[in-house]
């Protein structure tokens, strides 16, 4: 095998610990909100410049709550900012883990596909004399187009 980007062997204990940690996250983060695409599209967004404005407004409104309407809940308003500040670093950590998981999955898939193509190339040549025609034909299904014509592998084994 000419490509081996990663060797990953997670023990049963590691997988159980990961699953327990994920279960804890799912339980503790149960209050998180899921928004449908239409609502997300229509929401007023807070970008970096808007965030500075909001932080200034929280400070100003907290100091001068008496000028706001009675139904303006300053405590809830400050609570939203505190929740944002509490969640953001955790989201960033989870995003980094998600990215590492995605890259690792991609590397494992690439290792598998490269090795499969290498083995298939060898099987096409030497498998004929070894009585492996049925196996070669089964594997060749991956390269058949919709019209039933044989398509060529997308990667060439090195």
Coordinates of N, CA, C and O in Angstrom, one line a residue:
X1 N 0.8 -1.2 0.0 CA 0.0 0.0 0.0 C 0.9 1.2 0.0 O 1.7 1.4 0.9
X2 N 0.8 2.1 -1.0 CA 1.7 3.2 -1.1 C 1.2 4.4 -0.3 O 2.0 5.3 0.0
X3 N -0.1 4.5 0.0 CA -0.6 5.7 0.8 C -1.1 5.2 2.1 O -1.9 4.2 2.2
X4 N -0.7 5.8 3.2 CA -1.2 5.5 4.5 C -1.2 6.8 5.3 O -0.2 7.1 6.1
X5 N -2.2 7.7 5.1 CA -2.2 9.0 5.7 C -2.4 8.9 7.2 O -1.9 9.7 8.0
X6 N -3.1 7.8 7.7 CA -3.4 7.7 9.1 C -3.6 6.3 9.5 O -4.1 5.5 8.7
X7 N -3.1 5.9 10.6 CA -3.4 4.7 11.3 C -4.2 5.0 12.5 O -3.7 5.7 13.4
X8 N -5.5 4.7 12.6 CA -6.3 5.0 13.7 C -6.9 3.8 14.3 O -7.7 3.1 13.6
X9 N -6.6 3.5 15.5 CA -7.2 2.3 16.2 C -7.7 2.8 17.5 O -7.0 3.0 18.5
X10 N -9.0 3.0 17.6 CA -9.6 3.5 18.8 C -10.1 2.2 19.6 O -10.8 1.4 19.1
X11 N -9.6 2.1 20.8 CA -10.0 1.0 21.7 C -11.5 1.0 22.0 O -12.1 2.1 21.9
X12 N -12.0 -0.1 22.4 CA -13.4 -0.1 22.9 C -13.6 0.8 24.1 O -14.6 1.5 24.2
X13 N -12.6 0.9 24.9 CA -12.7 1.8 26.1 C -12.7 3.3 25.6 O -13.5 4.1 26.1
X14 N -11.9 3.6 24.6 CA -11.9 5.0 24.1 C -13.2 5.3 23.4 O -13.8 6.4 23.6
X15 N -13.8 4.4 22.6 CA -15.1 4.6 22.0 C -16.2 4.8 23.0 O -17.0 5.6 22.9
X16 N -16.1 4.0 24.1 CA -17.1 4.1 25.1 C -17.0 5.5 25.8 O -18.0 6.1 26.1
X17 N -15.8 5.9 26.1 CA -15.6 7.3 26.7 C -16.1 8.4 25.8 O -16.7 9.3 26.3
X18 N -15.8 8.3 24.5 CA -16.2 9.3 23.5 C -17.7 9.3 23.5 O -18.4 10.4 23.5
X19 N -18.4 8.1 23.4 CA -19.8 8.0 23.4 C -20.4 8.6 24.7 O -21.5 9.3 24.6
X20 N -19.8 8.4 25.8 CA -20.3 8.9 27.1 C -20.2 10.5 27.1 O -21.1 11.2 27.5
X21 N -19.0 11.0 26.6 CA -18.8 12.4 26.5 C -19.9 13.1 25.6 O -20.4 14.1 25.8
X22 N -20.1 12.4 24.4 CA -21.1 12.9 23.5 C -22.5 12.9 24.1 O -23.3 13.8 24.0
X23 N -22.8 11.8 24.9 CA -24.1 11.8 25.5 C -24.3 12.9 26.6 O -25.3 13.5 26.7
X24 N -23.2 13.2 27.3 CA -23.2 14.3 28.2 C -23.4 15.6 27.5 O -24.2 16.4 28.0
X25 N -22.7 15.8 26.4 CA -22.9 17.0 25.6 C -24.3 17.2 25.1 O -25.0 18.2 25.2
X26 N -24.9 16.1 24.6 CA -26.3 16.1 24.1 C -27.3 16.4 25.3 O -28.2 17.2 25.1
X27 N -27.0 15.9 26.4 CA -27.9 16.2 27.6 C -27.7 17.6 28.1 O -28.7 18.3 28.3
X28 N -26.5 18.1 28.2 CA -26.3 19.4 28.8 C -26.6 20.5 27.8 O -27.0 21.6 28.2
X29 N -26.6 20.2 26.5 CA -26.9 21.2 25.5 C -28.3 21.0 24.9 O -28.6 21.6 23.9
X30 N -29.1 20.2 25.6 CA -30.5 20.0 25.1 C -31.3 21.3 24.9 O -32.1 21.4 24.0
X31 N -31.0 22.4 25.7 CA -31.8 23.6 25.5 C -31.4 24.4 24.2 O -32.0 25.4 23.9
X32 N -30.4 23.9 23.5 CA -30.0 24.6 22.2 C -31.2 24.6 21.3 O -32.0 23.7 21.3
X33 N -31.2 25.6 20.4 CA -32.3 25.8 19.5 C -31.9 25.4 18.1 O -30.9 25.8 17.6
X34 N -32.8 24.7 17.4 CA -32.7 24.4 16.0 C -33.7 25.3 15.2 O -34.8 25.5 15.6
X35 N -33.1 26.0 14.2 CA -34.0 26.9 13.4 C -34.1 26.4 12.0 O -33.2 25.9 11.4
X36 N -35.3 26.5 11.5 CA -35.5 26.1 10.1 C -34.9 27.1 9.1 O -34.6 28.2 9.5
X37 N -34.6 26.6 7.9 CA -33.8 27.5 7.0 C -34.5 28.8 6.7 O -33.8 29.8 6.6
X38 N -35.8 28.8 6.6 CA -36.5 30.0 6.3 C -36.4 31.1 7.4 O -36.1 32.2 7.2
X39 N -36.5 30.6 8.6 CA -36.3 31.5 9.8 C -34.9 32.0 9.8 O -34.7 33.2 10.1
X40 N -33.9 31.1 9.6 CA -32.5 31.5 9.7 C -32.3 32.6 8.6 O -31.5 33.6 8.9
X41 N -32.8 32.5 7.5 CA -32.6 33.4 6.4 C -33.2 34.8 6.8 O -32.7 35.8 6.5
X42 N -34.4 34.8 7.5 CA -35.1 36.0 7.8 C -34.6 36.7 9.0 O -35.0 37.9 9.3
X43 N -33.8 36.1 9.9 CA -33.4 36.7 11.1 C -32.4 37.8 10.9 O -31.6 37.8 9.9
X44 N -32.5 38.8 11.8 CA -31.5 39.9 11.8 C -30.2 39.3 12.3 O -30.2 38.6 13.4
X45 N -29.1 39.5 11.6 CA -27.9 38.8 11.9 C -27.0 39.8 12.7 O -27.0 41.0 12.5
X46 N -26.1 39.2 13.5 CA -25.1 40.0 14.3 C -23.7 39.6 13.8 O -23.2 38.5 14.1
X47 N -23.1 40.5 13.0 CA -21.7 40.2 12.6 C -20.7 40.9 13.6 O -21.1 41.3 14.7
X48 N -19.5 40.9 13.2 CA -18.4 41.5 14.1 C -18.7 42.9 14.5 O -18.6 43.3 15.6
X49 N -19.0 43.8 13.5 CA -19.3 45.2 13.8 C -20.5 45.3 14.6 O -20.6 46.1 15.5
X50 N -21.5 44.5 14.2 CA -22.8 44.6 15.0 C -22.6 44.1 16.4 O -23.3 44.6 17.3
X51 N -21.7 43.2 16.6 CA -21.5 42.7 18.0 C -20.9 43.8 18.9 O -21.3 44.0 20.0
X52 N -20.0 44.6 18.3 CA -19.5 45.7 19.1 C -20.6 46.7 19.5 O -20.7 47.2 20.6
X53 N -21.5 47.0 18.5 CA -22.7 47.8 18.8 C -23.5 47.2 19.9 O -23.9 47.9 20.8
X54 N -23.8 45.9 19.8 CA -24.6 45.3 20.8 C -24.0 45.3 22.2 O -24.7 45.5 23.2
X55 N -22.7 45.1 22.3 CA -22.0 45.2 23.6 C -22.1 46.6 24.2 O -22.3 46.7 25.4
X56 N -21.9 47.6 23.3 CA -22.1 49.0 23.8 C -23.5 49.2 24.3 O -23.7 49.9 25.3
X57 N -24.5 48.7 23.5 CA -25.9 48.9 23.9 C -26.2 48.2 25.2 O -26.9 48.8 26.0
X58 N -25.7 47.0 25.4 CA -25.9 46.3 26.7 C -25.4 47.2 27.9 O -26.1 47.3 28.9
X59 N -24.2 47.7 27.7 CA -23.6 48.5 28.8 C -24.5 49.8 29.0 O -24.8 50.1 30.1
X60 N -24.8 50.4 27.9 CA -25.6 51.7 28.0 C -27.0 51.4 28.6 O -27.5 52.1 29.5
X61 N -27.7 50.4 28.1 CA -29.0 50.1 28.6 C -29.0 49.6 30.0 O -30.0 49.9 30.8
X62 N -28.0 48.9 30.4 CA -27.9 48.5 31.8 C -27.7 49.7 32.8 O -28.3 49.7 33.9
X63 N -27.0 50.7 32.3 CA -26.8 51.9 33.1 C -28.0 52.8 33.1 O -28.3 53.6 34.1
X64 N -28.8 52.7 32.1 CA -29.9 53.7 31.9 C -31.2 52.9 31.6 O -32.0 53.3 30.7
X65 N -31.5 51.9 32.4 CA -32.7 51.1 32.1 C -34.0 51.9 32.3 O -35.0 51.6 31.7
X66 N -33.9 53.0 33.1 CA -35.1 53.8 33.3 C -35.7 54.4 32.0 O -36.8 54.8 32.0
X67 N -34.8 54.6 31.0 CA -35.3 55.3 29.8 C -35.9 54.3 28.8 O -36.6 54.7 27.8
X68 N -35.8 53.0 29.1 CA -36.4 52.0 28.2 C -37.8 51.7 28.6 O -38.2 51.9 29.8
X69 N -38.6 51.1 27.7 CA -40.0 50.7 28.0 C -40.0 49.7 29.1 O -39.0 48.9 29.3
X70 N -41.1 49.6 29.9 CA -41.2 48.7 31.0 C -41.1 47.2 30.6 O -40.6 46.4 31.3
X71 N -41.5 46.9 29.4 CA -41.5 45.6 28.9 C -40.1 45.2 28.3 O -40.0 44.1 27.9
X72 N -39.1 46.0 28.3 CA -37.8 45.7 27.9 C -37.1 45.1 29.0 O -36.8 45.7 30.1
X73 N -36.8 43.8 28.9 CA -36.2 43.0 30.0 C -34.7 43.1 29.9 O -34.0 42.3 29.2
X74 N -34.1 44.1 30.6 CA -32.7 44.3 30.6 C -31.9 43.1 31.2 O -30.8 42.7 30.6
X75 N -32.4 42.4 32.2 CA -31.8 41.3 32.7 C -31.7 40.1 31.7 O -30.6 39.5 31.5
X76 N -32.7 39.9 30.9 CA -32.7 38.9 29.9 C -31.8 39.3 28.8 O -31.1 38.4 28.2
X77 N -31.8 40.6 28.5 CA -30.9 41.1 27.4 C -29.4 40.9 27.8 O -28.6 40.4 27.0
X78 N -29.0 41.2 29.1 CA -27.7 40.9 29.6 C -27.4 39.4 29.6 O -26.3 39.0 29.3
X79 N -28.4 38.6 29.9 CA -28.3 37.2 30.0 C -28.0 36.6 28.6 O -27.2 35.6 28.5
X80 N -28.6 37.2 27.5 CA -28.3 36.7 26.2 C -26.8 36.9 25.8 O -26.2 36.1 25.2
X81 N -26.3 38.1 26.2 CA -24.9 38.3 26.0 C -24.0 37.4 26.8 O -23.0 36.9 26.3
X82 N -24.3 37.2 28.0 CA -23.6 36.2 28.9 C -23.6 34.8 28.3 O -22.6 34.1 28.3
X83 N -24.8 34.4 27.8 CA -24.9 33.1 27.2 C -24.1 33.0 25.9 O -23.4 31.9 25.7
X84 N -24.1 34.0 25.1 CA -23.3 34.0 23.9 C -21.8 33.9 24.3 O -21.1 33.1 23.7
X85 N -21.4 34.7 25.3 CA -20.0 34.6 25.7 C -19.6 33.3 26.3 O -18.4 32.8 26.2
X86 N -20.5 32.6 26.9 CA -20.3 31.3 27.5 C -20.2 30.2 26.4 O -19.4 29.3 26.4
X87 N -21.1 30.3 25.4 CA -21.2 29.2 24.4 C -20.1 29.4 23.3 O -19.6 28.3 22.8
X88 N -19.7 30.6 22.9 CA -18.9 30.8 21.8 C -17.5 30.0 21.9 O -17.2 29.3 20.9
X89 N -16.8 30.0 23.0 CA -15.5 29.3 23.0 C -15.8 27.8 22.9 O -14.9 27.0 22.4
X90 N -16.8 27.3 23.5 CA -17.1 25.9 23.4 C -17.5 25.5 22.0 O -17.1 24.4 21.5
X91 N -18.3 26.3 21.3 CA -18.6 26.1 19.9 C -17.3 26.0 19.0 O -17.2 25.2 18.2
X92 N -16.4 26.9 19.3 CA -15.2 27.0 18.6 C -14.4 25.7 18.8 O -13.8 25.1 17.8
X93 N -14.3 25.2 20.0 CA -13.6 23.9 20.3 C -14.3 22.8 19.6 O -13.6 21.9 19.0
X94 N -15.6 22.7 19.6 CA -16.4 21.7 19.0 C -16.2 21.7 17.4 O -16.1 20.7 16.8
X95 N -16.1 23.0 16.9 CA -15.9 23.1 15.5 C -14.6 22.6 15.1 O -14.4 22.0 14.0
X96 N -13.6 22.8 15.9 CA -12.2 22.3 15.6 C -12.2 20.8 15.6 O -11.6 20.2 14.8
X97 N -12.9 20.2 16.6 CA -13.0 18.7 16.6 C -13.8 18.2 15.4 O -13.4 17.2 14.9
X98 N -14.8 18.9 15.0 CA -15.6 18.5 13.9 C -14.7 18.5 12.6 O -14.7 17.6 11.8
X99 N -13.9 19.6 12.5 CA -13.0 19.7 11.4 C -12.0 18.5 11.4 O -11.7 17.9 10.3
X100 N -11.4 18.2 12.5 CA -10.5 17.1 12.6 C -11.1 15.8 12.3 O -10.5 14.9 11.6
X101 N -12.4 15.6 12.8 CA -13.1 14.4 12.4 C -13.3 14.3 10.9 O -13.1 13.2 10.3
X102 N -13.7 15.4 10.3 CA -14.0 15.4 8.9 C -12.7 15.1 8.1 O -12.7 14.3 7.2
X103 N -11.6 15.7 8.5 CA -10.3 15.5 7.8 C -9.8 14.0 8.0 O -9.3 13.4 7.1
X104 N -10.0 13.5 9.2 CA -9.6 12.1 9.5 C -10.4 11.2 8.7 O -9.9 10.2 8.1
X105 N -11.7 11.4 8.6 CA -12.6 10.6 7.8 C -12.2 10.6 6.3 O -12.2 9.6 5.6
X106 N -11.8 11.8 5.8 CA -11.4 12.0 4.5 C -10.1 11.2 4.2 O -9.9 10.5 3.2
X107 N -9.1 11.3 5.2 CA -7.9 10.6 5.0 C -8.1 9.1 5.0 O -7.5 8.4 4.2
X108 N -8.9 8.6 5.9 CA -9.2 7.1 6.0 C -9.9 6.7 4.7 O -9.5 5.6 4.1
X109 N -10.8 7.5 4.2 CA -11.4 7.1 2.9 C -10.5 7.1 1.8 O -10.5 6.2 0.9
X110 N -9.6 8.1 1.8 CA -8.6 8.2 0.7 C -7.6 7.0 0.8 O -7.3 6.4 -0.2
X111 N -7.2 6.6 2.0 CA -6.3 5.4 2.2 C -7.0 4.2 1.6 O -6.4 3.4 0.9
X112 N -8.3 4.0 2.0 CA -9.1 2.9 1.5 C -9.2 2.9 0.0 O -9.0 1.8 -0.6
X113 N -9.6 4.0 -0.6 CA -9.8 4.1 -2.0 C -8.5 3.8 -2.8 O -8.5 3.1 -3.7
X114 N -7.4 4.4 -2.3 CA -6.1 4.2 -3.0 C -5.7 2.7 -2.9 O -5.3 2.2 -3.9
X115 N -5.8 2.1 -1.8 CA -5.5 0.7 -1.6 C -6.4 -0.2 -2.5 O -5.9 -1.1 -3.1
X116 N -7.7 0.2 -2.5 CA -8.6 -0.6 -3.3 C -8.3 -0.5 -4.8 O -8.3 -1.5 -5.5
X117 N -7.9 0.7 -5.3 CA -7.6 0.8 -6.7 C -6.3 0.1 -7.0 O -6.2 -0.5 -8.1
X118 N -5.3 0.1 -6.1 CA -4.1 -0.6 -6.3 C -4.4 -2.1 -6.4 O -3.9 -2.8 -7.3
X119 N -5.1 -2.6 -5.4 CA -5.4 -4.0 -5.4 C -6.2 -4.4 -6.7 O -6.0 -5.5 -7.2
X120 N -7.2 -3.6 -7.1 CA -8.0 -3.9 -8.2 C -7.1 -3.9 -9.5 O -7.3 -4.8 -10.4
X121 N -6.2 -3.0 -9.6 CA -5.3 -3.0 -10.8 C -4.5 -4.3 -10.9 O -4.3 -4.8 -11.9
X122 N -4.0 -4.7 -9.7 CA -3.2 -6.0 -9.7 C -4.1 -7.2 -10.0 O -3.8 -8.1 -10.8
X123 N -5.3 -7.2 -9.4 CA -6.3 -8.2 -9.7 C -6.7 -8.3 -11.2 O -6.8 -9.4 -11.7
X124 N -6.8 -7.2 -11.9 CA -7.1 -7.2 -13.3 C -6.0 -7.9 -14.1 O -6.3 -8.6 -15.1
X125 N -4.8 -7.7 -13.7 CA -3.7 -8.3 -14.4 C -3.4 -9.8 -14.0 O -3.4 -10.7 -14.8
X126 N -3.2 -10.0 -12.7 CA -2.8 -11.3 -12.3 C -4.0 -12.2 -11.8 O -3.8 -13.4 -11.7
X127 N -5.1 -11.6 -11.7 CA -6.3 -12.4 -11.2 C -6.8 -13.3 -12.3 O -7.5 -14.3 -12.0
X128 N -6.5 -13.0 -13.6 CA -7.1 -13.9 -14.6 C -6.6 -15.3 -14.5 O -7.3 -16.2 -14.7
X129 N -5.3 -15.4 -14.2 CA -4.7 -16.8 -14.2 C -5.0 -17.5 -12.8 O -4.7 -18.6 -12.7
X130 N -5.5 -16.7 -11.8 CA -5.7 -17.3 -10.5 C -7.1 -17.7 -10.3 O -7.5 -18.0 -9.2
X131 N -8.0 -17.6 -11.3 CA -9.4 -18.0 -11.2 C -10.2 -17.0 -10.3 O -11.1 -17.4 -9.6
X132 N -9.9 -15.7 -10.5 CA -10.5 -14.7 -9.7 C -11.4 -13.8 -10.5 O -11.7 -12.7 -10.2
X133 N -11.9 -14.3 -11.7 CA -12.7 -13.6 -12.6 C -14.0 -13.0 -11.9 O -14.4 -11.9 -12.1
X134 N -14.7 -13.9 -11.1 CA -15.9 -13.5 -10.5 C -15.6 -12.3 -9.5 O -16.4 -11.3 -9.5
X135 N -14.6 -12.4 -8.8 CA -14.2 -11.3 -7.9 C -13.9 -10.0 -8.6 O -14.3 -8.9 -8.3
X136 N -13.1 -10.1 -9.7 CA -12.8 -9.0 -10.5 C -14.0 -8.3 -11.1 O -14.2 -7.1 -11.1
X137 N -14.9 -9.2 -11.6 CA -16.2 -8.6 -12.2 C -17.0 -7.9 -11.1 O -17.6 -6.9 -11.4
X138 N -17.1 -8.5 -9.9 CA -17.8 -7.8 -8.9 C -17.2 -6.5 -8.5 O -18.0 -5.5 -8.3
X139 N -15.9 -6.4 -8.5 CA -15.3 -5.1 -8.2 C -15.4 -4.1 -9.3 O -15.5 -2.9 -9.1
X140 N -15.5 -4.6 -10.5 CA -15.6 -3.7 -11.7 C -16.9 -3.0 -11.8 O -17.0 -2.0 -12.5
X141 N -17.9 -3.4 -11.0 CA -19.2 -2.7 -11.0 C -19.0 -1.3 -10.6 O -19.8 -0.4 -11.0
X142 N -18.0 -1.0 -9.8 CA -17.8 0.4 -9.3 C -17.5 1.3 -10.5 O -17.8 2.5 -10.5
X143 N -17.0 0.8 -11.6 CA -16.6 1.6 -12.7 C -17.5 1.6 -13.9 O -17.2 2.1 -15.0
X144 N -18.7 1.0 -13.7 CA -19.6 0.9 -14.8 C -20.5 2.2 -14.8 O -20.9 2.7 -13.7
X145 N -20.7 2.8 -16.0 CA -21.5 4.0 -16.1 C -23.0 3.6 -16.0 O -23.3 2.4 -16.1
X146 N -23.9 4.5 -16.1 CA -25.3 4.3 -16.0 C -25.8 3.5 -17.2 O -26.7 2.7 -17.2
X147 N -25.1 3.7 -18.3 CA -25.5 3.0 -19.6 C -24.9 1.6 -19.7 O -25.1 0.9 -20.6
X148 N -24.2 1.2 -18.6 CA -23.7 -0.2 -18.6 C -22.3 -0.3 -19.2 O -21.7 -1.3 -19.3
X149 N -21.8 0.9 -19.7 CA -20.4 0.8 -20.3 C -19.4 0.9 -19.2 O -19.6 1.5 -18.2
X150 N -18.3 0.3 -19.4 CA -17.2 0.4 -18.4 C -16.6 1.8 -18.4 O -16.2 2.3 -19.4
X151 N -16.5 2.3 -17.2 CA -15.8 3.6 -17.0 C -14.5 3.3 -16.4 O -14.2 2.3 -15.8
X152 N -13.6 4.2 -16.6 CA -12.2 4.1 -16.1 C -12.1 4.6 -14.6 O -12.8 5.5 -14.2
X153 N -11.3 3.9 -13.8 CA -11.1 4.4 -12.4 C -10.7 5.8 -12.4 O -9.9 6.3 -13.3
X154 N -11.1 6.6 -11.4 CA -10.8 8.0 -11.4 C -9.4 8.3 -10.8 O -8.9 9.4 -11.1
X155 N -8.8 7.4 -10.1 CA -7.4 7.6 -9.6 C -6.6 6.5 -10.2 O -7.0 5.3 -10.3
X156 N -5.4 6.8 -10.6 CA -4.4 5.8 -11.1 C -3.5 5.3 -10.0 O -2.9 6.2 -9.3
X157 N -3.5 4.1 -9.7 CA -2.6 3.6 -8.6 C -1.1 3.9 -8.9 O -0.7 3.8 -10.1
X158 N -0.4 4.2 -7.9 CA 1.0 4.5 -8.1 C 1.9 3.3 -8.0 O 1.6 2.4 -7.4

